Tab-separated table of C-alpha atoms in Angstrom:
chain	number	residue	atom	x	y	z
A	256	UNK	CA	-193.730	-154.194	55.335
A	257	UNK	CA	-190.682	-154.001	53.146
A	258	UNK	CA	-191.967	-156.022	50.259
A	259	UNK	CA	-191.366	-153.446	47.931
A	260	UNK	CA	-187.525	-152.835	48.625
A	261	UNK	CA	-185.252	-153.113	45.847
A	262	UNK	CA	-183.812	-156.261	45.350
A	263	UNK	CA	-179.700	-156.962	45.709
A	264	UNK	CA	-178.570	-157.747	41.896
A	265	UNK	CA	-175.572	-159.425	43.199
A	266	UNK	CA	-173.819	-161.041	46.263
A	267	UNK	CA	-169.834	-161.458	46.972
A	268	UNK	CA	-169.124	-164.812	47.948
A	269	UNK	CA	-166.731	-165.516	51.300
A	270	UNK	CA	-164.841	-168.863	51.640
A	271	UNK	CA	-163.053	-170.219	54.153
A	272	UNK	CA	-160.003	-171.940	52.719
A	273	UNK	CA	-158.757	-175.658	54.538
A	274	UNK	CA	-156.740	-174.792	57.626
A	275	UNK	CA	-158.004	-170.969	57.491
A	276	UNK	CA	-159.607	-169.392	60.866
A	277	UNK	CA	-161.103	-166.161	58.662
A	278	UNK	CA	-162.714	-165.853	55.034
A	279	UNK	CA	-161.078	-165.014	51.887
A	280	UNK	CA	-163.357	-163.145	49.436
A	281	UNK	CA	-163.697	-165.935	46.925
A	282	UNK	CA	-165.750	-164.322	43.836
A	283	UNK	CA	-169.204	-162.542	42.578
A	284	UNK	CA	-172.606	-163.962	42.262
A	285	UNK	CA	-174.789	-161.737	40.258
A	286	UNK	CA	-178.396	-161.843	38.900
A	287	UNK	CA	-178.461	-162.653	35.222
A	288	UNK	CA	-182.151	-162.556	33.736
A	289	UNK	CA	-183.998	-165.553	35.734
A	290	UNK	CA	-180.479	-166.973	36.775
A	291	UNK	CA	-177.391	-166.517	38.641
A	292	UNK	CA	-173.949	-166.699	37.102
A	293	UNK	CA	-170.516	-166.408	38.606
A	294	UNK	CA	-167.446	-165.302	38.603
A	295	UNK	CA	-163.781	-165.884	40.430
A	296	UNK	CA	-162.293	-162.403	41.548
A	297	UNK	CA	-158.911	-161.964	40.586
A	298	UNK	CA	-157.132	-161.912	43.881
A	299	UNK	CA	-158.622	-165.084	44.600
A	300	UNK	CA	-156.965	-166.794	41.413
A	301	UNK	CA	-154.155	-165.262	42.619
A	302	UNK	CA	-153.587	-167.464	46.034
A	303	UNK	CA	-152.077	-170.385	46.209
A	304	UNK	CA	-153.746	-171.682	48.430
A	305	UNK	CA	-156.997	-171.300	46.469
A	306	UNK	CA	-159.715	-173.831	45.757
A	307	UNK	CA	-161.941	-174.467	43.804
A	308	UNK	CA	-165.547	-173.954	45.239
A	309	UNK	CA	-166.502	-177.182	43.871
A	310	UNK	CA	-165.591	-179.294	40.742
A	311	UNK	CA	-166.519	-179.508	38.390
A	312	UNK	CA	-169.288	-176.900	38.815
A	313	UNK	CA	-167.364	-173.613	39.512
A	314	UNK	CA	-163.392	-175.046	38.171
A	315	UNK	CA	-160.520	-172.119	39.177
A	316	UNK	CA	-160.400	-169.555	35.988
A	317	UNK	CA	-160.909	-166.225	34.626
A	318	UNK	CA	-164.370	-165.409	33.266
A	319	UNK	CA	-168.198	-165.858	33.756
A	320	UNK	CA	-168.958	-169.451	34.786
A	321	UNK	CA	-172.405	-170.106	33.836
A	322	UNK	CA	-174.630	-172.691	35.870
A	323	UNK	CA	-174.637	-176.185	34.242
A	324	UNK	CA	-177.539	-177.166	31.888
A	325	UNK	CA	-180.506	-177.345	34.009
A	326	UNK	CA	-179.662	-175.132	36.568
A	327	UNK	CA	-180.495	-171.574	37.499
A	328	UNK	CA	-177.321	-171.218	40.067
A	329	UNK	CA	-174.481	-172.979	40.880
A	330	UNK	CA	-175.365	-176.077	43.071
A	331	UNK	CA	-172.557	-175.765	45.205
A	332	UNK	CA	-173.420	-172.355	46.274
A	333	UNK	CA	-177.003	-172.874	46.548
A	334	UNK	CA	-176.257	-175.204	49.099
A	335	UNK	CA	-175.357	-172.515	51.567
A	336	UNK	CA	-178.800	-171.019	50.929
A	337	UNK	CA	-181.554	-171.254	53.557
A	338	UNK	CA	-184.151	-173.650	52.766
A	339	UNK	CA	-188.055	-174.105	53.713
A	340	UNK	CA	-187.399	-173.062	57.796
A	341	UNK	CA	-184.840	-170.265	57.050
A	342	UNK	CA	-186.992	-168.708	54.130
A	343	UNK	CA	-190.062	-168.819	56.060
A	344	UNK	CA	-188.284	-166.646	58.776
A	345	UNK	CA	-187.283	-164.033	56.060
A	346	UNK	CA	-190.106	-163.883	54.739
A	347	UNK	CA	-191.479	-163.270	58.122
A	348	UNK	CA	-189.263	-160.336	58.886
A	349	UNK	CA	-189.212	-159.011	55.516
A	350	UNK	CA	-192.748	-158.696	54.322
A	351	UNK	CA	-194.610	-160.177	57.107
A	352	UNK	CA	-195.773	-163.067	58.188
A	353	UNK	CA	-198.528	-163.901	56.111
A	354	UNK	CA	-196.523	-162.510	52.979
A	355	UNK	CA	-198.539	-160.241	52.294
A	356	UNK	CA	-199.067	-158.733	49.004
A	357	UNK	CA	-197.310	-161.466	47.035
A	358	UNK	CA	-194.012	-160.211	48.167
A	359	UNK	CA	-192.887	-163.632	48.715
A	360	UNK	CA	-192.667	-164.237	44.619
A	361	UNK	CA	-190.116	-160.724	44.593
A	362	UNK	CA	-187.918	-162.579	46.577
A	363	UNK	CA	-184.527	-163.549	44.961
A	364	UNK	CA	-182.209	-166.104	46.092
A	365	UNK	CA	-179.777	-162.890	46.796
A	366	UNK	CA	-182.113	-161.557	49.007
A	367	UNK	CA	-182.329	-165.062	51.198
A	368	UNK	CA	-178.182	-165.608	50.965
A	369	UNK	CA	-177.874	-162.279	52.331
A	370	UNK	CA	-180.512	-161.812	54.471
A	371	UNK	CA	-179.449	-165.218	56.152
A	372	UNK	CA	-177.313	-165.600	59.333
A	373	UNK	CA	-173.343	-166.118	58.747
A	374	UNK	CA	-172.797	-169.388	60.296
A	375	UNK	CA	-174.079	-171.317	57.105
A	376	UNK	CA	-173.594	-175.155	56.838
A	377	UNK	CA	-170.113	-175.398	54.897
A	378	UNK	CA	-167.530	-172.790	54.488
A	379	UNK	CA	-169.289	-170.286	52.183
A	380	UNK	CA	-170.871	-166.839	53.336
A	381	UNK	CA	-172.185	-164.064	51.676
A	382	UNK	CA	-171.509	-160.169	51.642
A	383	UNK	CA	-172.367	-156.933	50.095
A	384	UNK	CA	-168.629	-156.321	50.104
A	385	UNK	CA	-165.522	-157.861	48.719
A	386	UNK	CA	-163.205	-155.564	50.549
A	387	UNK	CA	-165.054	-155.976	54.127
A	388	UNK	CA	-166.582	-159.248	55.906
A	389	UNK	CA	-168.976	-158.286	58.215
A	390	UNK	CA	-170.391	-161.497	59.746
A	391	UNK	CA	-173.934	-161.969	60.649
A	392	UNK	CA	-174.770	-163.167	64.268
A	393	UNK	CA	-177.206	-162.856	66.683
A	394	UNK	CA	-176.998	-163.007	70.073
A	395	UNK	CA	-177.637	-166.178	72.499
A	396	UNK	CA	-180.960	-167.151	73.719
A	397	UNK	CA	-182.799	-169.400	75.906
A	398	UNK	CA	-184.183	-172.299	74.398
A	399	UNK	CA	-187.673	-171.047	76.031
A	400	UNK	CA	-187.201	-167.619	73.900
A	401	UNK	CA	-186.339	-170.213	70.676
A	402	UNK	CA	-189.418	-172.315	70.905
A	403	UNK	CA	-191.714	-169.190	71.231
A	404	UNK	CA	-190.533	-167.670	68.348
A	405	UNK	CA	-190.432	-170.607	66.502
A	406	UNK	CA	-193.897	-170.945	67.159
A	407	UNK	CA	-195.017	-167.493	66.531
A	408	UNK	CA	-193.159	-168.188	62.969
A	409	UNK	CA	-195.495	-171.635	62.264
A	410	UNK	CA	-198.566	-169.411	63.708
A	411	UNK	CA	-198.054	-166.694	61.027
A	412	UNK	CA	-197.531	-164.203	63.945
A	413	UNK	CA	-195.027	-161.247	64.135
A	414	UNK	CA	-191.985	-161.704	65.438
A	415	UNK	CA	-191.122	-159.283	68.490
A	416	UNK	CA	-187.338	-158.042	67.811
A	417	UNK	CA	-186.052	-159.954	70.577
A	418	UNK	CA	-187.615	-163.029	69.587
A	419	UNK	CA	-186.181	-161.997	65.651
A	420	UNK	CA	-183.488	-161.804	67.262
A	421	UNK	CA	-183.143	-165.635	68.882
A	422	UNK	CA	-184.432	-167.104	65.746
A	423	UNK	CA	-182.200	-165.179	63.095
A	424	UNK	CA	-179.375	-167.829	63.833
A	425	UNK	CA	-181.262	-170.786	62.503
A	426	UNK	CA	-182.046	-168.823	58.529
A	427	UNK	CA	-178.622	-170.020	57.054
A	428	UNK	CA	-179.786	-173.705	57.515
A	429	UNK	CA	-181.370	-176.515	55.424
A	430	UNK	CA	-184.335	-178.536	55.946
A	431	UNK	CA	-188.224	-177.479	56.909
A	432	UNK	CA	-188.835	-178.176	60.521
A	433	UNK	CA	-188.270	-175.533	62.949
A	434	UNK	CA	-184.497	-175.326	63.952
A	435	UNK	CA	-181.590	-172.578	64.950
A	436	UNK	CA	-177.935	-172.931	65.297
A	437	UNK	CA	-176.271	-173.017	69.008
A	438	UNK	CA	-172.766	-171.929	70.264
A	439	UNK	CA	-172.294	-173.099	73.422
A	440	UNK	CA	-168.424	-173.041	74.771
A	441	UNK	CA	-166.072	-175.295	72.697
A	442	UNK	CA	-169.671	-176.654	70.775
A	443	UNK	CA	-171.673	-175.905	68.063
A	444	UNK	CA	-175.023	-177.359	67.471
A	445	UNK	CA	-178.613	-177.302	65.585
A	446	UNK	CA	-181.326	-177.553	67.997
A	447	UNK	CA	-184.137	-179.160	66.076
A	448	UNK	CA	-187.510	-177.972	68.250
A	449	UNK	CA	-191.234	-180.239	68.199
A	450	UNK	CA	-194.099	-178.560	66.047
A	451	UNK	CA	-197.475	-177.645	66.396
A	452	UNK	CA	-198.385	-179.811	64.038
A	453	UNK	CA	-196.669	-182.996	65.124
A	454	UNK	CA	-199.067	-185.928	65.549
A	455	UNK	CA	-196.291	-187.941	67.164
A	456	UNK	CA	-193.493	-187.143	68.681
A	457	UNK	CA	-190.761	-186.303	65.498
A	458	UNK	CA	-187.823	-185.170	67.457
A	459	UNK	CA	-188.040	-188.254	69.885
A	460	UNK	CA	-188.347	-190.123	66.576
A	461	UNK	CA	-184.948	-188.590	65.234
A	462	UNK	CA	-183.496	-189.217	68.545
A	463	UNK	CA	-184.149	-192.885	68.617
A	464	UNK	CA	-183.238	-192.946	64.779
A	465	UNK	CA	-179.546	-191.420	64.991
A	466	UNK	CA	-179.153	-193.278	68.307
A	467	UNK	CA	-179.825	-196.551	66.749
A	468	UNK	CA	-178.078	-196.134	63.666
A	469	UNK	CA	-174.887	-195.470	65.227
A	470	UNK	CA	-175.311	-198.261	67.284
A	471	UNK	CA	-175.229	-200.137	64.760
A	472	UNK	CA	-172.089	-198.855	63.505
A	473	UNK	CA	-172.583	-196.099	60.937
A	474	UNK	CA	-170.941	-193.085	61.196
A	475	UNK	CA	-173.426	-190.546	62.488
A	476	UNK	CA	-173.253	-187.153	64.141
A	477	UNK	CA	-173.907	-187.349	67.732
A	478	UNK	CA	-177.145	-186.160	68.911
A	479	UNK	CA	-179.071	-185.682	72.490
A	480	UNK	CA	-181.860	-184.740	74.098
A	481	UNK	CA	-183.425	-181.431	75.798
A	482	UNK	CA	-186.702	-180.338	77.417
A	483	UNK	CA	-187.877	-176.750	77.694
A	484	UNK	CA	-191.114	-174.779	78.080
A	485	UNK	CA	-192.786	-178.618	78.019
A	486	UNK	CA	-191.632	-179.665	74.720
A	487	UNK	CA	-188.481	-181.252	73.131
A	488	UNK	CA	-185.645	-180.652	71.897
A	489	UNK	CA	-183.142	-181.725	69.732
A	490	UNK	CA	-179.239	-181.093	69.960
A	491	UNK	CA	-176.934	-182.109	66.966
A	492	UNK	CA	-173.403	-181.729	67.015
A	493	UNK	CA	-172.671	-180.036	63.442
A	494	UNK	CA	-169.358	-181.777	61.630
A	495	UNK	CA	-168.711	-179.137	59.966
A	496	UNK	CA	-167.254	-177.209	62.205
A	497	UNK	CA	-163.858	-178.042	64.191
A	498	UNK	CA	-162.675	-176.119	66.675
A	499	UNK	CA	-158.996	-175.156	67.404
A	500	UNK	CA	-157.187	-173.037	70.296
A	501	UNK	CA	-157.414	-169.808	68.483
A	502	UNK	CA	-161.030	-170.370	66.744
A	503	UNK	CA	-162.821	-172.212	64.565
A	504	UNK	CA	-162.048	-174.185	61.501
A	505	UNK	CA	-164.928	-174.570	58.567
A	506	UNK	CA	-165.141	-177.084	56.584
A	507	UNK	CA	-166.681	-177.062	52.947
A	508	UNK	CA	-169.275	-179.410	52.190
A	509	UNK	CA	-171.250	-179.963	48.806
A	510	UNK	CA	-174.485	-182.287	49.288
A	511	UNK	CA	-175.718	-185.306	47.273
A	512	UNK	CA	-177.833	-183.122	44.741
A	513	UNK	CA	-174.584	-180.248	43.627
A	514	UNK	CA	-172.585	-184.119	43.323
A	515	UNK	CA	-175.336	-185.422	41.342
A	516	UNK	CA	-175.695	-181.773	38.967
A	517	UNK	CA	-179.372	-182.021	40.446
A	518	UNK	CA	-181.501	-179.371	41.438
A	519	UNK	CA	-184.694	-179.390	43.590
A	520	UNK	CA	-186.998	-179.646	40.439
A	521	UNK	CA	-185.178	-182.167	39.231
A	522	UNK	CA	-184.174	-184.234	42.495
A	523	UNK	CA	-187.134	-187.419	41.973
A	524	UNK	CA	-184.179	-188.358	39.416
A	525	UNK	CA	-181.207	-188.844	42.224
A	526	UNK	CA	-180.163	-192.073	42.754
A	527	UNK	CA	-178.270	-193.663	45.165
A	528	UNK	CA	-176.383	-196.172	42.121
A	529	UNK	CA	-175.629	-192.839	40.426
A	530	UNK	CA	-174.188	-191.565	43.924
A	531	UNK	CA	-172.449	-195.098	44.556
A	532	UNK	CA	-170.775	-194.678	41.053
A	533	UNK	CA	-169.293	-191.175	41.797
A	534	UNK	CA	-167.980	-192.604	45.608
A	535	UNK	CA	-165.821	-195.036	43.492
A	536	UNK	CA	-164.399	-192.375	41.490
A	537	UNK	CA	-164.246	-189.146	43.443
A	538	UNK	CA	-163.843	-190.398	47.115
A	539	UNK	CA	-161.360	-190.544	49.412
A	540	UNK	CA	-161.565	-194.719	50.805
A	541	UNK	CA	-164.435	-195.550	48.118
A	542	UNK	CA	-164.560	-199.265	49.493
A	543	UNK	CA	-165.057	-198.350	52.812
A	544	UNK	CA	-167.449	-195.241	51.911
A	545	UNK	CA	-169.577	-197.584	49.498
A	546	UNK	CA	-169.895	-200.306	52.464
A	547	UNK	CA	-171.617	-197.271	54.825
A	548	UNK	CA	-173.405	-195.762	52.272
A	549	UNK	CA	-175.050	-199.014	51.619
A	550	UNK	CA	-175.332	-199.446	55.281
A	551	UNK	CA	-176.953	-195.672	55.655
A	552	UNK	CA	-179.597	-197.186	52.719
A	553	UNK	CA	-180.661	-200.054	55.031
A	554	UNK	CA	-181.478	-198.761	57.986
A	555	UNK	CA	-183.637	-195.820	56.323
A	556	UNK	CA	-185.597	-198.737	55.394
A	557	UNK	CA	-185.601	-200.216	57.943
A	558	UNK	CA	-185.915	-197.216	60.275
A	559	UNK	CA	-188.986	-195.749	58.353
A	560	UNK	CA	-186.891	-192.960	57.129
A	561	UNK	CA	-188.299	-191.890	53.564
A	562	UNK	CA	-186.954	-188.570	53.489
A	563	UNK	CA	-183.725	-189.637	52.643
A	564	UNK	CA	-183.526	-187.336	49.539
A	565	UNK	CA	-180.545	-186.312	47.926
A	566	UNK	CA	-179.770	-183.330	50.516
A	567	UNK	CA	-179.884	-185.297	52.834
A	568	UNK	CA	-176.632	-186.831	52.251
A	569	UNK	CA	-173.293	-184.694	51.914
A	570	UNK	CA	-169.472	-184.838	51.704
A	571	UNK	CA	-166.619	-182.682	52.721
A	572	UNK	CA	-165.238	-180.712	49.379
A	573	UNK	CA	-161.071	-180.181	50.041
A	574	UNK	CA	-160.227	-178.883	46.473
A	575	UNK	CA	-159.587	-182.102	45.054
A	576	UNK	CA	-161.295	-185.128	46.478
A	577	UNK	CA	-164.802	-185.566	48.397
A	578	UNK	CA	-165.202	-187.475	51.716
A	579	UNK	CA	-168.473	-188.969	53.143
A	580	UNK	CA	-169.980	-186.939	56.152
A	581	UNK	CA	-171.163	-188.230	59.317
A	582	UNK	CA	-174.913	-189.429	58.789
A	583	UNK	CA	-177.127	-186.920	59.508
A	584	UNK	CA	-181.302	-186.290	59.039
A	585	UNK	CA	-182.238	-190.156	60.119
A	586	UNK	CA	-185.804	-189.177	60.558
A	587	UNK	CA	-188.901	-191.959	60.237
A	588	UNK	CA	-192.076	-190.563	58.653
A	589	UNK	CA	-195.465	-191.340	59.508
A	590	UNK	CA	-196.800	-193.804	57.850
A	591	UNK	CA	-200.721	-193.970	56.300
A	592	UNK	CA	-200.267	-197.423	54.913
A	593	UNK	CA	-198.415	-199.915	54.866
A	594	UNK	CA	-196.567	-199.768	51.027
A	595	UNK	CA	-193.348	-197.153	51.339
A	596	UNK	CA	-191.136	-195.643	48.892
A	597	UNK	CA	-187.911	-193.599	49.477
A	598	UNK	CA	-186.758	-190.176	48.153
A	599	UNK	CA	-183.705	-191.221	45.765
A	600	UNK	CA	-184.148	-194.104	43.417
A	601	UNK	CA	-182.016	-197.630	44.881
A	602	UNK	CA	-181.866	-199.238	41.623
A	603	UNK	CA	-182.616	-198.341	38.135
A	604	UNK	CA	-186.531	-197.198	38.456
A	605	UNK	CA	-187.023	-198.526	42.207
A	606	UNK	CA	-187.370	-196.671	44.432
A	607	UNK	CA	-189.632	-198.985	47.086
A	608	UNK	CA	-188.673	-199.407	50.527
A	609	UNK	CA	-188.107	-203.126	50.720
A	610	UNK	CA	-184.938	-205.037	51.535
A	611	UNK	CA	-185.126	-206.834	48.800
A	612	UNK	CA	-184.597	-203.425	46.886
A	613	UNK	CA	-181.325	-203.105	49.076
A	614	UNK	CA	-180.157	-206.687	48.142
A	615	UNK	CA	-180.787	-205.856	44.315
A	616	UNK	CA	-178.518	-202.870	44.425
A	617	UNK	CA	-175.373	-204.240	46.711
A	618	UNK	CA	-173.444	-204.735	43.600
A	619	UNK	CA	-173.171	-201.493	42.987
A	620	UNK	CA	-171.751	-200.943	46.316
A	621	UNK	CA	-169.194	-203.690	45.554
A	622	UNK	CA	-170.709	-206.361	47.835
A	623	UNK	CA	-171.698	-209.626	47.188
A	624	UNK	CA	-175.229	-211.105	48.521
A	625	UNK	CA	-173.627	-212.547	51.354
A	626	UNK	CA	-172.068	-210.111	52.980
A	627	UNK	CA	-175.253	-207.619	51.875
A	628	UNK	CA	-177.415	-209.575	53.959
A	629	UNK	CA	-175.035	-209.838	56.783
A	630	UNK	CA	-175.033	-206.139	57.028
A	631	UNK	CA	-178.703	-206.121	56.918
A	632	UNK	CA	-178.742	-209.140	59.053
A	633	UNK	CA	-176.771	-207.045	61.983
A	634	UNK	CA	-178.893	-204.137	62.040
A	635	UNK	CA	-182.050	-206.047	62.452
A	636	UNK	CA	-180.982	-208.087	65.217
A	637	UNK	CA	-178.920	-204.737	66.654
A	638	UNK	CA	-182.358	-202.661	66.613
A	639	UNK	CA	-184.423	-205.132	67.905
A	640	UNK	CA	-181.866	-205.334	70.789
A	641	UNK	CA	-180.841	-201.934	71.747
A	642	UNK	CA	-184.928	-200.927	71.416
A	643	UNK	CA	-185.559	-200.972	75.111
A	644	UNK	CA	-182.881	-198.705	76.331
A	645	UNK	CA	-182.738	-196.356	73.757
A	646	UNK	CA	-186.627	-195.901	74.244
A	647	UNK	CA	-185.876	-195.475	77.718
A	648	UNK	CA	-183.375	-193.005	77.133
A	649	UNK	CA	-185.750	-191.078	74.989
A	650	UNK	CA	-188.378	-191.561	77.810
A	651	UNK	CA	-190.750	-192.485	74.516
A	652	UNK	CA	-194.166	-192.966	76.094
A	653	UNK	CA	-196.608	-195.686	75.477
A	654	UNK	CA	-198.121	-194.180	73.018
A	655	UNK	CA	-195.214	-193.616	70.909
A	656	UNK	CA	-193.795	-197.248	71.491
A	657	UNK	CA	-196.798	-198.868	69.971
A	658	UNK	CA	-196.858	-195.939	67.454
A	659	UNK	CA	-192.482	-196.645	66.656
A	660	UNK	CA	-191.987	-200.505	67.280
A	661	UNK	CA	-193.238	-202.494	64.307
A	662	UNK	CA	-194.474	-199.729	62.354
A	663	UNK	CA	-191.786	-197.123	61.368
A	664	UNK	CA	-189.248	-199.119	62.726
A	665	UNK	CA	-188.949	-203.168	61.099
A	666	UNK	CA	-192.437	-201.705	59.085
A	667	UNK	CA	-193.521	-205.178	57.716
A	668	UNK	CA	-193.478	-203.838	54.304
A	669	UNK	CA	-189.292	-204.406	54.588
A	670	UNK	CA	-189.500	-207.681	53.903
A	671	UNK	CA	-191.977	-207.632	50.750
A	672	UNK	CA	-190.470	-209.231	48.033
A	673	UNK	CA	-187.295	-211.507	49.492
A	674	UNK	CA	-188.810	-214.634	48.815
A	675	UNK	CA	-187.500	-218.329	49.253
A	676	UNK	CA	-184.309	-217.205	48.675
A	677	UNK	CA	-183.741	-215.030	51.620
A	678	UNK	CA	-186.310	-216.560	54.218
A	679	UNK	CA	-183.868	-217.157	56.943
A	680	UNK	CA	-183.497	-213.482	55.777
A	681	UNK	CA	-187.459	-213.211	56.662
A	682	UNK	CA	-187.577	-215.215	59.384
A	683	UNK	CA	-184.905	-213.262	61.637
A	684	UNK	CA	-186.969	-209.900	60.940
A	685	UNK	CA	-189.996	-211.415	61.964
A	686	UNK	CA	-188.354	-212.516	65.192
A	687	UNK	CA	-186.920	-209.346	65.891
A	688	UNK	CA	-189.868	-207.317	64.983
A	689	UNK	CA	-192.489	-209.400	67.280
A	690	UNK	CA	-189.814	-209.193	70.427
A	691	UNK	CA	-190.062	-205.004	69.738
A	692	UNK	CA	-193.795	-205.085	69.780
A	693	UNK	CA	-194.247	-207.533	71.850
């Protein structure tokens, strides 16, 4: 057990610039009391070519940058820290898998930065050297060699070193379900595996989820299907990477909650007519970003997806301006009743999963009620009709079909609340709904 090691009191922070194949030491994060602070190193301010790592968090200048009111780090760089899956692999490794001894509280958000692999969603990484990147990988594994370490980690078991090995690659990323990070040839992926504690399928769910929603025309990263050592798989292409004849390109990315100055204790207060108001001033093609973004709100409803919290949404960070990334976490939750509420707030206080929520908050999207219920009109009808061969693609069994059609997806509760004034509204989910359960 190495619970008692010393812990790092700071961490240098890599970046790689737009249009740049290797890092840049951007600055210093270092412990200050029960926060982290910052600071831009001097060559950095130097360049250029230099960005800032996000705005206006962390702006270019000389000096301590302190974390904004509320905060205890930077947002933007906490969002290349491992979350629940990644941490529960360090801590696994570190002080054992039980955590033993209450090592897990001695932890510091250095220690997981640094302790996580390199290949971090965005374009940040983090080193014990400013002069010297030394990248973290691990080496390629079956997908059989994944799953059994992944299950050794939700057992509480040891790891073996080979099997610490496999799963190291999947620490640097978000998110609490069992996962690791792919290179395979000219792609890069997160393979998202089922757990032991699954009472339905979940990745088949996600599956039919992202395959569905970009069938009905949202932008969302493309995902697909993989079976191994008689359970599934997940593949998702990750859009944040671009590759190039001589390497790979990263690209920076900030999510909902650093846009929103939000942190986890304080994310029940995200909202997506908060988000919606800085799309129309910070965003590259705000109309056309506030149309999906509304769209992306929908079919989480409509989908059963209530874990649509606030990073689970994201946008690509140039320096200046902020574009919308591909959709990505489109997962329906199991359902104990039939009353549902999502993770960010729609509009004002509400936060229930109706349609009728939706159709309340289009004018902050800059959409009228016509042309809100046409998109909500489309992806009712387009669900209903693309169920059968996307189940079949997803070889859903029986099981799951009852357990999917008219229950997580079209879940009756939608439609609570339209009234007299939407019926035909009503009436076509109804119709659609009844020909998926048949």
């Amino acid at each position: 057990m190495t619970s008692s090691r010393a812990q790092p009191a700071e961490a240098y922070v890599w970046i790689w610039l737009p249009d740049a194949k290797e890092p840049v030491v951007a600055g210093r994060i270092a412990q200050d009391r029960d926060r982290l602070v910052f600071n831009y190193g001097t060559s950095y301010l130097r360049r250029e070519d230099a960005i800032a790592i996000y705005l206006p968090e962390l702006p270019l200048r000389r000096g301590l940058i302190e974390p904004l009111p509320g905060l205890t780090m930077p947002n933007s760089i906490r969002d290349g820290s491992p979350d629940a899956w990644g941490r529960r692999v360090i801590i696994n490794r570190l002080i054992g898998a039980k955590g033993a001894d209450g090592g897990v509280e001695r932890l510091s958000e250095l220690t997981y930065v640094l302790e996580s692999g390199s290949d971090r969603i965005g374009a940040l990484d983090f080193q014990v050297s400013a002069t010297e990147y030394v990248p973290r990988h691990n080496s390629e594994a079956p997908y059989e060699e994944l799953l059994e370490a992944a299950a050794r980690i939700e057992k509480g078991v040891p790891l073996t070193p080979a099997l610490d090995r496999a799963l190291y690659h999947g620490t640097s990323i978000g998110g609490a379900r069992p996962k690791v990070l792919i290179g395979r040839d000219d792609r890069k992926l997160i393979a998202k595996f089922s757990s032991s504690t699954d009472l339905y399928s979940v990745v088949k769910a996600e599956f039919m989820a992202m395959r569905l929603a970009a069938t009905c025309g949202l932008e969302v990263v493309p995902v697909s299907l993989v079976h191994a050592a008689g359970r599934d798989v997940l593949l998702i292409e990750r859009f944040d990477r671009i590759k190039e004849h001589d390497g790979w390109r990263r690209r920076a990315v900030v999510s909902a909650l650093t846009m929103l100055g939000l942190d986890e204790m304080m994310a029940r207060y995200a909202s997506y007519e908060k988000l919606a108001e800085i799309v129309r001033h910070r965003f590259t093609a705000p109309k056309e970003t506030l149309r999906e973004l509304y769209g992306r709100i929908c079919f989480n409803i409509l989908c059963g997806n209530t874990d649509d919290h606030a990073r689970n949404h994201a946008a690509f960070w140039d320096g200046a301006t902020l574009t919308l990334t591909p959709a990505y976490d489109i997962c329906p939750q199991g359902r104990t009743g039939n009353k549902a509420t999502q993770a960010m707030l729609i509009k004002g206080g509400n936060r229930m999963s109706t349609l009728a929520a939706c159709l309340d908050a289009a004018p902050d999207f800059h959409l009228g009620e016509t042309d809100a219920e046409a998109i909500i009109v489309e992806q009712i009808t387009t669900i209903a009709g693309a169920w059968e061969s996307t189940a079949a693609e997803a070889a859903l069994s029986p099981t799951d079909r009852r357990l999917f059609a008219g229950r997580q997806f079209l879940n009756p509760f939608c439609v609570e609340g339209l009234g007299e004034r939407h019926g035909a509204l009503g009436r076509t989910f109804e119709k659609a709904r009844k020909s998926m359960v048949g």
